[in-house]
Coordinates of C-alpha atoms in Angstrom, one line a residue:
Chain A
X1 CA 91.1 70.5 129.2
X2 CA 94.2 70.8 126.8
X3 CA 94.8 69.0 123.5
X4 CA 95.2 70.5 119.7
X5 CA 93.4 72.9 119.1
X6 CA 91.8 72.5 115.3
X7 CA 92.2 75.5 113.4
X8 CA 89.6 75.3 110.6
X9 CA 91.2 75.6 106.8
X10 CA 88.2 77.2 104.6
X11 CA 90.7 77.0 101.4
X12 CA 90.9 80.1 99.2
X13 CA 89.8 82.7 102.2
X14 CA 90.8 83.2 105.7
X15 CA 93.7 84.7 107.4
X16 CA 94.5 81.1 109.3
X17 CA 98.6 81.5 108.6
X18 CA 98.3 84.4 111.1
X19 CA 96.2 82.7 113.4
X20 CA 98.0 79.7 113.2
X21 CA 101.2 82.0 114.5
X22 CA 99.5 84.0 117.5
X23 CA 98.1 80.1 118.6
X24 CA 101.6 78.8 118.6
X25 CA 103.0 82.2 120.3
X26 CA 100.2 81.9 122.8
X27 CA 101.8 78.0 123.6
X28 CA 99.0 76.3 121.5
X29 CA 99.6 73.3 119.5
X30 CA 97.8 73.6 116.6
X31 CA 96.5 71.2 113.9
X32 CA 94.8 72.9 110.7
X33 CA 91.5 71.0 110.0
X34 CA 89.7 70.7 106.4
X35 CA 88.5 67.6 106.2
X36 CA 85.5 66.2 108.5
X37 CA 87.7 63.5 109.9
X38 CA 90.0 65.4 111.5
X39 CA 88.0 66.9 114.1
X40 CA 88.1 63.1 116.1
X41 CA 91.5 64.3 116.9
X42 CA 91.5 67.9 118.3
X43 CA 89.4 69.5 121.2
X44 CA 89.0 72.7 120.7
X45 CA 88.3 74.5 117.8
X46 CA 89.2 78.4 116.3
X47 CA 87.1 79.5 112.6
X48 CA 88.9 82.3 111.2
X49 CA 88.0 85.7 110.0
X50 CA 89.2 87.3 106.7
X51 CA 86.2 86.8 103.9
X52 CA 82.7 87.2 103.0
X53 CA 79.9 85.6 104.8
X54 CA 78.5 84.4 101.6
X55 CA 81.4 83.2 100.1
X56 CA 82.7 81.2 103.0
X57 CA 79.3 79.9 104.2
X58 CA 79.0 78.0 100.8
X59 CA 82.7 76.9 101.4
X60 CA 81.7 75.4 104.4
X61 CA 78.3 73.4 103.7
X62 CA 80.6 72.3 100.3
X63 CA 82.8 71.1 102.1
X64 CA 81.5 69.0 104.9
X65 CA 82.5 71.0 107.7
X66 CA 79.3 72.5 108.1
X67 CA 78.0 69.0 109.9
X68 CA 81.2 68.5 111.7
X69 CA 81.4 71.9 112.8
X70 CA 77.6 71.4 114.7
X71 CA 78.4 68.3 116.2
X72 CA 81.5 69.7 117.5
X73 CA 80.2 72.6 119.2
X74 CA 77.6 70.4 121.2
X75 CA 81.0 69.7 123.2
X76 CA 84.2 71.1 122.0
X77 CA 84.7 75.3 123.3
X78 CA 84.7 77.3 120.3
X79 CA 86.7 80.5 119.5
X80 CA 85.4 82.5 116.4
X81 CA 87.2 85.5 114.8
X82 CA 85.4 88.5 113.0
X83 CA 84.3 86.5 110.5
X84 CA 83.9 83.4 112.2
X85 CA 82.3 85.1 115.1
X86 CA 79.5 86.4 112.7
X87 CA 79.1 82.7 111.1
X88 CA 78.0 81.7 114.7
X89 CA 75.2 83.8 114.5
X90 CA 71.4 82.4 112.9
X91 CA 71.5 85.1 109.6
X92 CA 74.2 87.4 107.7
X93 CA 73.3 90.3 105.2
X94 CA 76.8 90.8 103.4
X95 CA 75.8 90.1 99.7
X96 CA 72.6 88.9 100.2
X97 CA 70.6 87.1 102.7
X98 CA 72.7 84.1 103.8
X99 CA 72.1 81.8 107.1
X100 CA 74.7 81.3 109.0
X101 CA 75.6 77.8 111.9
X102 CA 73.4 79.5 114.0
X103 CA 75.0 78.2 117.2
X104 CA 74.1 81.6 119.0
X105 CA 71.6 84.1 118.0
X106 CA 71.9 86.9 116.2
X107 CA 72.1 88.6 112.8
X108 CA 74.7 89.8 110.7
X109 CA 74.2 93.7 109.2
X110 CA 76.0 95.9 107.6
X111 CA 77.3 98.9 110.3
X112 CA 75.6 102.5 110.2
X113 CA 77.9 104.9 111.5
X114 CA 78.5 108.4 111.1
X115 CA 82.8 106.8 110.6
X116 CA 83.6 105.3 107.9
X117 CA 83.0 101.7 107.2
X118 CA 85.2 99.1 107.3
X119 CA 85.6 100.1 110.7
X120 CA 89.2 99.4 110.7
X121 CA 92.0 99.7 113.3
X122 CA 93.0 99.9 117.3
X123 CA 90.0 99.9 119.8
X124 CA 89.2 99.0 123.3
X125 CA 86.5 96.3 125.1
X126 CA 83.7 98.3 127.5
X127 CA 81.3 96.5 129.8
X128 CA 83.2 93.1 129.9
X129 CA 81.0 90.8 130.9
X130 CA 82.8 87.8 133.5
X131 CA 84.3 85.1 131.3
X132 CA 87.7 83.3 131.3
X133 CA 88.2 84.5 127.8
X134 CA 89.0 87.7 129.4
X135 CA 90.9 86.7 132.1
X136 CA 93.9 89.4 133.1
X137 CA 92.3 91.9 130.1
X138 CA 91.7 95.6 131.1
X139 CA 89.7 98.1 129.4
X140 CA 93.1 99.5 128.6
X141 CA 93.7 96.7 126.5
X142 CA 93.6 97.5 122.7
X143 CA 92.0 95.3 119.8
X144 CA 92.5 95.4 116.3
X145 CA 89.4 95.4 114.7
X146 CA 88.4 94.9 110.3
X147 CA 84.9 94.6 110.0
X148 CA 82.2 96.4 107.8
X149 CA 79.3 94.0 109.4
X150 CA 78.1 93.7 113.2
X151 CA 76.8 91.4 115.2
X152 CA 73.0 92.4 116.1
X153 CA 72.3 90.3 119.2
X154 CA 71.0 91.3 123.2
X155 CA 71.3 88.1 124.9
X156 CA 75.3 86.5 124.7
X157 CA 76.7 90.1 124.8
X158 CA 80.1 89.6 126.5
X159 CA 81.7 92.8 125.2
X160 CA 80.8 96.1 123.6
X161 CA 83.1 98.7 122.1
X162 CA 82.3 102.1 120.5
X163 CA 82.9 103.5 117.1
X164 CA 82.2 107.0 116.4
X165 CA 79.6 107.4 119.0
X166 CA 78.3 103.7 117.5
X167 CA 78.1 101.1 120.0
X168 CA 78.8 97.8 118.7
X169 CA 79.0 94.0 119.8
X170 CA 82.5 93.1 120.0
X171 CA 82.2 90.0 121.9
X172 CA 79.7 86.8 122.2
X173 CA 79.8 84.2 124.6
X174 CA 77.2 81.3 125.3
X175 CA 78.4 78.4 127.6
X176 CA 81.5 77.0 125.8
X177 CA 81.4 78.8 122.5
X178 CA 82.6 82.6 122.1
X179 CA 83.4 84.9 119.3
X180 CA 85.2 87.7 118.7
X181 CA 84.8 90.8 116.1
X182 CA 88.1 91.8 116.7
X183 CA 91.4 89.8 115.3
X184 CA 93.4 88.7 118.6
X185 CA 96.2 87.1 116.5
X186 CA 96.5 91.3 115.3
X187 CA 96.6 92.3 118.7
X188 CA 99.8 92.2 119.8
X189 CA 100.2 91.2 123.5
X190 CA 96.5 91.5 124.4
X191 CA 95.4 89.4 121.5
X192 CA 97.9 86.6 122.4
X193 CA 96.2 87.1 125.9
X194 CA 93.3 86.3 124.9
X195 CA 94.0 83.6 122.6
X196 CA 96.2 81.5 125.7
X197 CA 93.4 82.0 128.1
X198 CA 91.4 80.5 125.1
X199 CA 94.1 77.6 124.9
X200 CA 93.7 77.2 128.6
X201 CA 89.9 76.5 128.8
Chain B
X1 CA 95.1 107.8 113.4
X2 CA 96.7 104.7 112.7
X3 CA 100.3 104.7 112.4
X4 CA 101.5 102.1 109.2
X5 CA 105.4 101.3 108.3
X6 CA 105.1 100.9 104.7
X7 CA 108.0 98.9 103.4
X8 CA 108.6 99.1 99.8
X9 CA 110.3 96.3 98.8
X10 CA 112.6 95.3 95.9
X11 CA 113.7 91.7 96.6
X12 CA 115.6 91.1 98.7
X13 CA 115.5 94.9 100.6
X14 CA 113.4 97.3 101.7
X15 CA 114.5 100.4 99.3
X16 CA 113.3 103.8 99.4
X17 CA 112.1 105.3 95.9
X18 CA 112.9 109.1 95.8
X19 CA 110.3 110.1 93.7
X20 CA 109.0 106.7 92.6
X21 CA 112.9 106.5 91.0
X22 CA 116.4 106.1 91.9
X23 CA 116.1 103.1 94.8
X24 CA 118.3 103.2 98.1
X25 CA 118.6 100.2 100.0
X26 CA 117.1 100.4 103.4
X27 CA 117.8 97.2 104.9
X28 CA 115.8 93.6 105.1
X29 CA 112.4 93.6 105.0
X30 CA 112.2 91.1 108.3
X31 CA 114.7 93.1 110.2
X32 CA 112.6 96.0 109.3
X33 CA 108.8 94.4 110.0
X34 CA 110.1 93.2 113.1
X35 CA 111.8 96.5 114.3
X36 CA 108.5 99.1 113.5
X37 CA 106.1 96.0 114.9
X38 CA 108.7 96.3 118.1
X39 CA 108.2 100.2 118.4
X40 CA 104.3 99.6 118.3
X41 CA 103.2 100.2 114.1
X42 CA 99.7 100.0 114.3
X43 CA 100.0 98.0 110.7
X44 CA 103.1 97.0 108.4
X45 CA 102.2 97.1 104.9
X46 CA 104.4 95.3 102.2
X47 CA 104.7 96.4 98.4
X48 CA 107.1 95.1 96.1
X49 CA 107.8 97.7 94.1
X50 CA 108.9 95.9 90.9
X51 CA 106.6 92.8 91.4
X52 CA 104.7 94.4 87.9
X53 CA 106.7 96.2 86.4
X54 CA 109.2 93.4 86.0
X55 CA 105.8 90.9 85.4
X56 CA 107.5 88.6 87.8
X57 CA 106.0 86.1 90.2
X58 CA 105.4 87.1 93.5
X59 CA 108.2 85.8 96.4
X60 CA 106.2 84.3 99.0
X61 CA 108.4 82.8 101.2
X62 CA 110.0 86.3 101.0
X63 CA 106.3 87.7 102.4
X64 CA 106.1 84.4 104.6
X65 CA 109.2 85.0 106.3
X66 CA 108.8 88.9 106.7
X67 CA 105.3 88.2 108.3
X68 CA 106.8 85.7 111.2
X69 CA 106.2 87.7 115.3
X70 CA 104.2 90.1 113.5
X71 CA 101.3 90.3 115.4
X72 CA 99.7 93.6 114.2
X73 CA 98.0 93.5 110.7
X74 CA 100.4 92.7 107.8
X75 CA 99.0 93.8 104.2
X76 CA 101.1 92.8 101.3
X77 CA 100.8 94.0 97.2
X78 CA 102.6 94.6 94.6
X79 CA 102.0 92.1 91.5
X80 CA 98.8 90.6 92.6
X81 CA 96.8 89.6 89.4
X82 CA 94.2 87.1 90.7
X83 CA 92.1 85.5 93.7
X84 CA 95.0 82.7 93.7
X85 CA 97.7 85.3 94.2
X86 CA 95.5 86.8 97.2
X87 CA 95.0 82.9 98.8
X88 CA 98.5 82.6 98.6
X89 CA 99.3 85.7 100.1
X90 CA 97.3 85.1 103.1
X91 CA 98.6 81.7 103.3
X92 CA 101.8 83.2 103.8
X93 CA 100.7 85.4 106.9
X94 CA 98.6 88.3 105.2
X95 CA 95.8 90.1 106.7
X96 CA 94.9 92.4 103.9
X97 CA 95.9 92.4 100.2
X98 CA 96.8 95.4 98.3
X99 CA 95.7 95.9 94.7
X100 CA 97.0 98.8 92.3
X101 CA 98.0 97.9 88.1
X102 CA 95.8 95.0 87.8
X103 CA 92.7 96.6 88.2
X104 CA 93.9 100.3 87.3
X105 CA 95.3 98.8 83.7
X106 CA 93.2 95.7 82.9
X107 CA 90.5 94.1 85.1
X108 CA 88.6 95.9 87.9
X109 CA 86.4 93.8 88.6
X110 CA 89.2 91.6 90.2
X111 CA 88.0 94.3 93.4
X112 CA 84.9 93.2 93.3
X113 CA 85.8 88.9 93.1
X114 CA 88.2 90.0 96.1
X115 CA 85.8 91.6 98.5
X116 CA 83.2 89.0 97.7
X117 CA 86.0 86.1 98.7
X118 CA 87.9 87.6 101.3
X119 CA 85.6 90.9 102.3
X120 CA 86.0 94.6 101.7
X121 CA 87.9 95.0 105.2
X122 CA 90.7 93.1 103.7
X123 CA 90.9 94.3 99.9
X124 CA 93.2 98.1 100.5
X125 CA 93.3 99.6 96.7
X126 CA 96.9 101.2 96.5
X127 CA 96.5 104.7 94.1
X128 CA 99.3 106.6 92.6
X129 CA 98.5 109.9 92.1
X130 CA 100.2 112.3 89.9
X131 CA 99.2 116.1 90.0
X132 CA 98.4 117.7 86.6
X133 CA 96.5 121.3 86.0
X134 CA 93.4 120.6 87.5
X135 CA 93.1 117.1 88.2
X136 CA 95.2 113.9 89.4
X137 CA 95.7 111.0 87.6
X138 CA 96.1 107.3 88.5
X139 CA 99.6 105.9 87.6
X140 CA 100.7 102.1 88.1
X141 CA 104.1 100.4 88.7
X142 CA 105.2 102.1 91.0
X143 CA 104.8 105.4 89.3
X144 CA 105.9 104.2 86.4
X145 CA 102.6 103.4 83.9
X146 CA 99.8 106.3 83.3
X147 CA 96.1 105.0 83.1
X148 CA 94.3 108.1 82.1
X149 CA 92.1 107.8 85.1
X150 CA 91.2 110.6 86.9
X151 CA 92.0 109.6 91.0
X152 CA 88.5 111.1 92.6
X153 CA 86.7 109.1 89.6
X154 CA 88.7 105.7 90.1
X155 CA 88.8 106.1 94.0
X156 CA 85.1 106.3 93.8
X157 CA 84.7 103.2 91.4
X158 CA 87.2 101.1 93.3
X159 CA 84.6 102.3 96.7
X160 CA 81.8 101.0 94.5
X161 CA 83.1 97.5 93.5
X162 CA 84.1 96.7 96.9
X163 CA 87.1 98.1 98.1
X164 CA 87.4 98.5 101.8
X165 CA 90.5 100.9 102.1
X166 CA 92.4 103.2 100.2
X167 CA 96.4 103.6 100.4
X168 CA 97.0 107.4 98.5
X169 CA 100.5 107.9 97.7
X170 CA 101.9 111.0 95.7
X171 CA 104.2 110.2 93.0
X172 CA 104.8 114.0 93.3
X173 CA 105.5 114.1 96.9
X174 CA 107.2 110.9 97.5
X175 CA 110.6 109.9 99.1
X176 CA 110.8 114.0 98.9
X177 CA 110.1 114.7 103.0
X178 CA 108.9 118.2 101.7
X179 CA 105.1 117.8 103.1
X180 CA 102.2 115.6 102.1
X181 CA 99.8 116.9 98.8
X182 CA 97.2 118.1 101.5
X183 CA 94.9 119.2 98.4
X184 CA 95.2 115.9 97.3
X185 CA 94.1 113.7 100.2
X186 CA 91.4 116.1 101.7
X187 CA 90.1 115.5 98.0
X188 CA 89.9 112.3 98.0
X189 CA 88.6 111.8 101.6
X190 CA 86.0 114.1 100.6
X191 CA 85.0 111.2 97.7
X192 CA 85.0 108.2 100.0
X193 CA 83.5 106.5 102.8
X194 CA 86.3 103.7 103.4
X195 CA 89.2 104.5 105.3
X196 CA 91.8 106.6 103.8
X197 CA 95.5 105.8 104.1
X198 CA 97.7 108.8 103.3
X199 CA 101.3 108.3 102.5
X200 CA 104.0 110.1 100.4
X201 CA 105.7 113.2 101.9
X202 CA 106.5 113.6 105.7
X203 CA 109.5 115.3 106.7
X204 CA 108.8 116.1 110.3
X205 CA 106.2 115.6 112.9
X206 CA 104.7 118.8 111.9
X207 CA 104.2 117.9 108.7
X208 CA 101.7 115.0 110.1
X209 CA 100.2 116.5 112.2
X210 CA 99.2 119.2 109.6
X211 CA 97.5 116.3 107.4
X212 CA 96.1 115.4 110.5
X213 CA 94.4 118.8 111.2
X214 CA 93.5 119.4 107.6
X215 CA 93.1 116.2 105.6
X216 CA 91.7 113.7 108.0
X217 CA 93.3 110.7 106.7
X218 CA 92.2 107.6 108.9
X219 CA 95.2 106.3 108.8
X220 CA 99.2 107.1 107.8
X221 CA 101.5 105.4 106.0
X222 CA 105.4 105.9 106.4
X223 CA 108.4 105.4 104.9
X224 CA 111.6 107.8 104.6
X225 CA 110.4 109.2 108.0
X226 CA 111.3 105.7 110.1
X227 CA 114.1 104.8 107.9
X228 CA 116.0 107.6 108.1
X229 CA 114.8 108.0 111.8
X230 CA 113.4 111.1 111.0
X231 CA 110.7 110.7 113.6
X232 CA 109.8 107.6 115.8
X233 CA 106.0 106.0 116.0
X234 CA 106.2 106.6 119.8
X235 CA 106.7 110.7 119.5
X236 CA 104.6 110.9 116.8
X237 CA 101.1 109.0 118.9
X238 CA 102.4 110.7 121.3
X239 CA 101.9 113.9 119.8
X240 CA 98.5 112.9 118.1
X241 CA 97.2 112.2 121.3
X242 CA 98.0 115.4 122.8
X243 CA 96.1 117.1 119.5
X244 CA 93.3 114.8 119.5
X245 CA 92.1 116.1 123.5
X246 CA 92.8 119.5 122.2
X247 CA 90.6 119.0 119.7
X248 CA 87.9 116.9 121.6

């Protein structure tokens, strides 16, 4: 199935510019989507990282999205980024208890690590699970990853990657919805990788 | 270690500050983004330079343009005041915003509104450190303004409130290619848990790979060294690679 792919606009945070770039380099046409109606017209749909899960959350349900967003996903394949990944999941812990869409289960906490945290730069996927998201990826392949929060979750583990000895949910997949801790639109070739084979669902 | 070209920017080049004074041009700050993202940057980081000293508005389409086929993380500052500024900036293609004057001189807390909004991972406080007997203190524009703040007290406040990275240049050691102020950044890694960005003073790949082996920066930020060609990003992984099996 091809058609726009609806790249959600949560206003004041959110790194969608980039996004919107490594879609349209990875042969996506892309349609930014803040209003409610406009989901009628695309058929896939990306949530952005880049903010807190607070904040953004209470952007969201303010906004209206927060419905459309649930309806969508009953149908439409889903790509969430860092953030947006982490939004998927039923509770997040950054600045106070928060609950999130809960479209696959998990919990949001803060990472304990002997590195430091934000956990922030290059790193590669381990134990890939079989998914078209990762079609013609390696465990070569490099990510770059922001993120002072993990995914807590042992059921819709498609990826894990390590972090000073730390192992660490990079990955989620259930059916047609999959996040992503890591920032393929920072990813150079990889990320754009991902993001087409994401287009190509 | 991460590998970041740092382009300091007065519009409409890239310039290179010898000591935080007397500017040479470099070249354009797209040709430039576009050339370290080609020879694998792990991050490009953009400051204009005179954004506050000049209390001028910020050129986004400038930033917007720069940021086009970057696809590595792109972290802009210089000037930013307030939330709106950061929205902006990341509608223009930032990943990251980086924060010195305004909350050195007059508001900190605007660290704290960031990294509630946007998250710590994406709010990278930029210090300017200036050595004195004993201690270093924070300076703004561009090496320009003192604060009175000592660095290991501010670095650990900015932490506190929310910051998620720290960019530590040396208005000592900068544009000078003499070495990086080792003392300075295994001081301040020593105060903070966030990653640590060192910049200011490489003059060869020895001299990074001592603040490698002694300071333990998580990441690097150069300027002088890739425009003058003084090393390439390919020798120097290369080279960190080889140091990091030896070391385990």
């Amino acid at each position: 199935m091809t058609g726009k792919i609806g790249l959600i606009d949560y206003g004041a945070a959110g790194n969608q510019e980039s996004i919107r770039r490594a879609l349209i380099e990875a042969g996506g046409d892309v349609l930014i989507v803040s209003d409610a109606a406009d989901f009628s017209k695309v058929s896939k749909l990306v949530l952005p990282g880049v903010g807190g899960f607070h904040d953004v959350m209470a952007i969201i349900k303010s906004s209206g999205l927060y419905e459309a967003i649930l309806e969508a996903a009953k149908v439409k394949p889903i790509l969430g980024i860092c953030l947006g990944m982490q939004m998927m999941a039923t509770l997040g812990f950054e600045y106070g208890e928060t609950k999130g869409l809960n479209l696959i289960d998990g919990e949001v906490r803060k990472i304990t690590c002997k590195g430091p945290i934000p956990h922030i730069g290059f790193n590669r996927l381990e134990q890939m699970g079989d998914s078209p998201l990762f079609k013609g990826i390696s465990a070569e392949d490099e990510f770059y990853f922001m993120h002072s929060y993990e995914f807590v979750n042992y059921t819709d583990i498609l990826s894990l990657s390590s972090y000073y000895g730390h192992k660490f949910v990079s990955a989620v997949g259930q059916n047609h919805l999959f996040g992503v801790q890591f920032h393929p639109e920072k990813s150079r070739e990889a990320g754009i990788k991902l993001l087409r084979n994401f287009i190509n669902l | 270690m991460r590998i970041i070209a740092k382009l300091d920017v007065k519009p409409p080049f890239v310039v290179k500050p010898v000591h935080f004074e007397g500017l040479r041009k470099i070249g354009e700050p797209k040709t430039l983004a576009s050339q370290y993202y080609a020879q694998e940057a792990d991050e490009i980081f953009y400051l204009d330079i005179v954004s506050s000293l000049y209390r001028r508005e910020i050129l986004f389409e400038e930033i917007k343009r720069t940021a086009e086929g970057v696809f590595v993380p792109f972290a802009v500052g210089g000037g930013v005041r307030n939330l709106d500024d950061m929205t902006r900036l990341f509608h223009c293609g930032a990943d990251k915003v980086v924060i010195n004057t305004y909350a050195l001189q007059h508001d900190p807390e605007l660290i704290d509104r960031a990294a509630h909004l946007f998250g710590s991972q994406s709010v990278v406080v930029n210090i300017e450190a200036k050595q004195w007997d004993g201690w270093w203190e924070c300076y703004s524009d561009c090496g320009r303004e003192r604060s009175g703040k000592d660095v290991l007290k501010w670095v650990k406040e900015a932490q506190e409130r929310g910051a998620g990275e720290v960019l530590l240049q040396s208005v000592d050691r900068d544009g000078r290619k003499a070495g990086f102020d080792i003392d300075l950044i295994a001081n301040v890694k020593d105060k903070v848990s966030i990653p640590l960005v060192a910049a200011s003073g490489a003059g060869s790949l020895e001299d990074i790979r001592k603040v490698y082996l002694e300071a333990a920066p998580d990441a690097i930020a150069l300027a002088s060294t890739l425009h003058y060609g003084i090393c390439d990003i390919g020798a120097i992984k290369k080279m960190l690679n080889m140091d990091s099996k030896v070391g385990g």
